[in-house]
Amino acid sequence: MNVALDFALKTHPGLVRPLNEDAIGADPSCGLFALADGLGGYNAGEVASVMAISSVLERLSSALADSRGSDVAFTPDEAIYDTVAEINAGIYNAALNSAAFEAWPRRS
């Protein structure tokens, strides 16, 4: 049985900030949809949320595809935990290596 899924993606900046720092994405081939709520007011919040979504989609869809071709069962909780930990480390390292991505602006 094949099922078709129609979907749309949309975020909203909210009522406080002019810039929408959220990121949203989907991989309908495996039924994966993800939203990262950007932290408004922090430097490069929109960069972090885009990094998170692209990594989530890539890593989780890859882990699911790998499990389909093997005898190892796909365990979503483990895959999500591992993916989020790796993404967090990547975003943290990006912030450490770029003044533009620091959580707080540098003071002169």
Short mmCIF file of C-alpha atoms in Angstrom, two decimals:
data_model
loop_
_atom_site.label_atom_id
_atom_site.label_comp_id
_atom_site.label_asym_id
_atom_site.label_seq_id
_atom_site.Cartn_x
_atom_site.Cartn_y
_atom_site.Cartn_z
CA MET A 1 0.00 0.00 0.00
CA ASN A 2 1.45 3.37 -1.03
CA VAL A 3 0.45 6.51 0.76
CA ALA A 4 1.02 10.00 -0.61
CA LEU A 5 1.69 12.81 1.81
CA ASP A 6 1.02 16.43 0.97
CA PHE A 7 2.70 18.90 3.27
CA ALA A 8 3.77 22.49 3.64
CA LEU A 9 6.39 24.08 5.87
CA LYS A 10 6.10 27.49 7.47
CA THR A 11 7.49 29.35 10.46
CA HIS A 12 6.76 32.79 11.87
CA PRO A 13 9.16 35.26 13.51
CA GLY A 14 6.73 36.01 16.32
CA LEU A 15 5.66 39.40 17.57
CA VAL A 16 8.90 40.59 19.20
CA ARG A 17 11.75 40.26 16.70
CA PRO A 18 11.84 41.27 13.03
CA LEU A 19 14.11 38.36 12.00
CA ASN A 20 12.85 34.78 11.92
CA GLU A 21 15.71 32.66 13.26
CA ASP A 22 13.77 29.39 13.05
CA ALA A 23 14.60 26.72 10.50
CA ILE A 24 12.32 23.96 9.24
CA GLY A 25 12.90 21.07 6.89
CA ALA A 26 11.57 17.74 5.73
CA ASP A 27 12.57 14.49 4.12
CA PRO A 28 9.22 13.09 3.05
CA SER A 29 10.86 9.98 1.59
CA CYS A 30 11.30 8.69 5.15
CA GLY A 31 8.60 10.73 6.90
CA LEU A 32 11.02 13.02 8.71
CA PHE A 33 10.03 16.58 9.59
CA ALA A 34 12.07 18.86 11.84
CA LEU A 35 11.86 22.36 13.31
CA ALA A 36 14.64 24.21 15.12
CA ASP A 37 13.55 27.19 17.15
CA GLY A 38 16.25 29.80 16.70
CA LEU A 39 17.20 31.72 19.82
CA GLY A 40 16.33 35.30 19.08
CA GLY A 41 18.75 37.88 20.40
CA TYR A 42 21.83 35.66 20.19
CA ASN A 43 24.45 36.08 17.51
CA ALA A 44 23.92 33.75 14.55
CA GLY A 45 20.80 32.09 15.98
CA GLU A 46 19.57 31.60 12.42
CA VAL A 47 22.88 29.96 11.48
CA ALA A 48 22.64 27.51 14.37
CA SER A 49 19.06 26.54 13.56
CA VAL A 50 19.88 25.95 9.88
CA MET A 51 22.93 23.88 10.86
CA ALA A 52 20.74 21.84 13.20
CA ILE A 53 18.01 21.14 10.65
CA SER A 54 20.35 20.22 7.80
CA SER A 55 22.29 17.88 10.09
CA VAL A 56 19.15 16.29 11.55
CA LEU A 57 17.72 15.59 8.12
CA GLU A 58 20.99 14.23 6.78
CA ARG A 59 21.96 12.06 9.75
CA LEU A 60 18.57 10.65 10.69
CA SER A 61 17.49 9.86 7.14
CA SER A 62 20.89 8.22 6.57
CA ALA A 63 20.60 6.17 9.78
CA LEU A 64 17.12 5.04 8.79
CA ALA A 65 18.26 4.10 5.28
CA ASP A 66 21.23 2.18 6.71
CA SER A 67 18.96 0.22 9.02
CA ARG A 68 16.69 -0.75 6.13
CA GLY A 69 19.62 -2.44 4.42
CA SER A 70 20.79 -4.40 7.46
CA ASP A 71 19.65 -6.67 10.25
CA VAL A 72 20.15 -3.91 12.81
CA ALA A 73 16.89 -2.36 13.97
CA PHE A 74 16.47 1.40 13.75
CA THR A 75 16.10 2.83 17.24
CA PRO A 76 14.80 6.39 16.93
CA ASP A 77 15.58 7.42 20.51
CA GLU A 78 19.24 6.43 20.20
CA ALA A 79 19.59 7.96 16.72
CA ILE A 80 17.99 11.21 17.82
CA TYR A 81 20.11 11.43 20.98
CA ASP A 82 23.34 10.78 19.09
CA THR A 83 22.39 13.21 16.32
CA VAL A 84 21.47 16.03 18.71
CA ALA A 85 24.69 15.53 20.71
CA GLU A 86 26.81 15.70 17.53
CA ILE A 87 24.94 18.74 16.21
CA ASN A 88 25.29 20.54 19.54
CA ALA A 89 29.04 19.92 19.53
CA GLY A 90 29.29 21.16 15.93
CA ILE A 91 27.39 24.35 16.66
CA TYR A 92 29.38 24.93 19.85
CA ASN A 93 32.68 24.48 17.97
CA ALA A 94 31.53 26.85 15.23
CA ALA A 95 30.78 29.46 17.90
CA LEU A 96 34.21 28.96 19.50
CA ASN A 97 35.98 29.45 16.18
CA SER A 98 34.14 32.53 14.92
CA ALA A 99 33.62 35.82 16.73
CA ALA A 100 30.48 36.36 14.64
CA PHE A 101 28.92 33.22 16.14
CA GLU A 102 29.70 33.89 19.80
CA ALA A 103 26.73 33.67 22.13
CA TRP A 104 27.40 37.14 23.49
CA PRO A 105 28.92 40.06 21.62
CA ARG A 106 32.49 40.89 22.57
CA ARG A 107 33.03 44.05 24.52
CA SER A 108 35.79 46.44 23.53
#
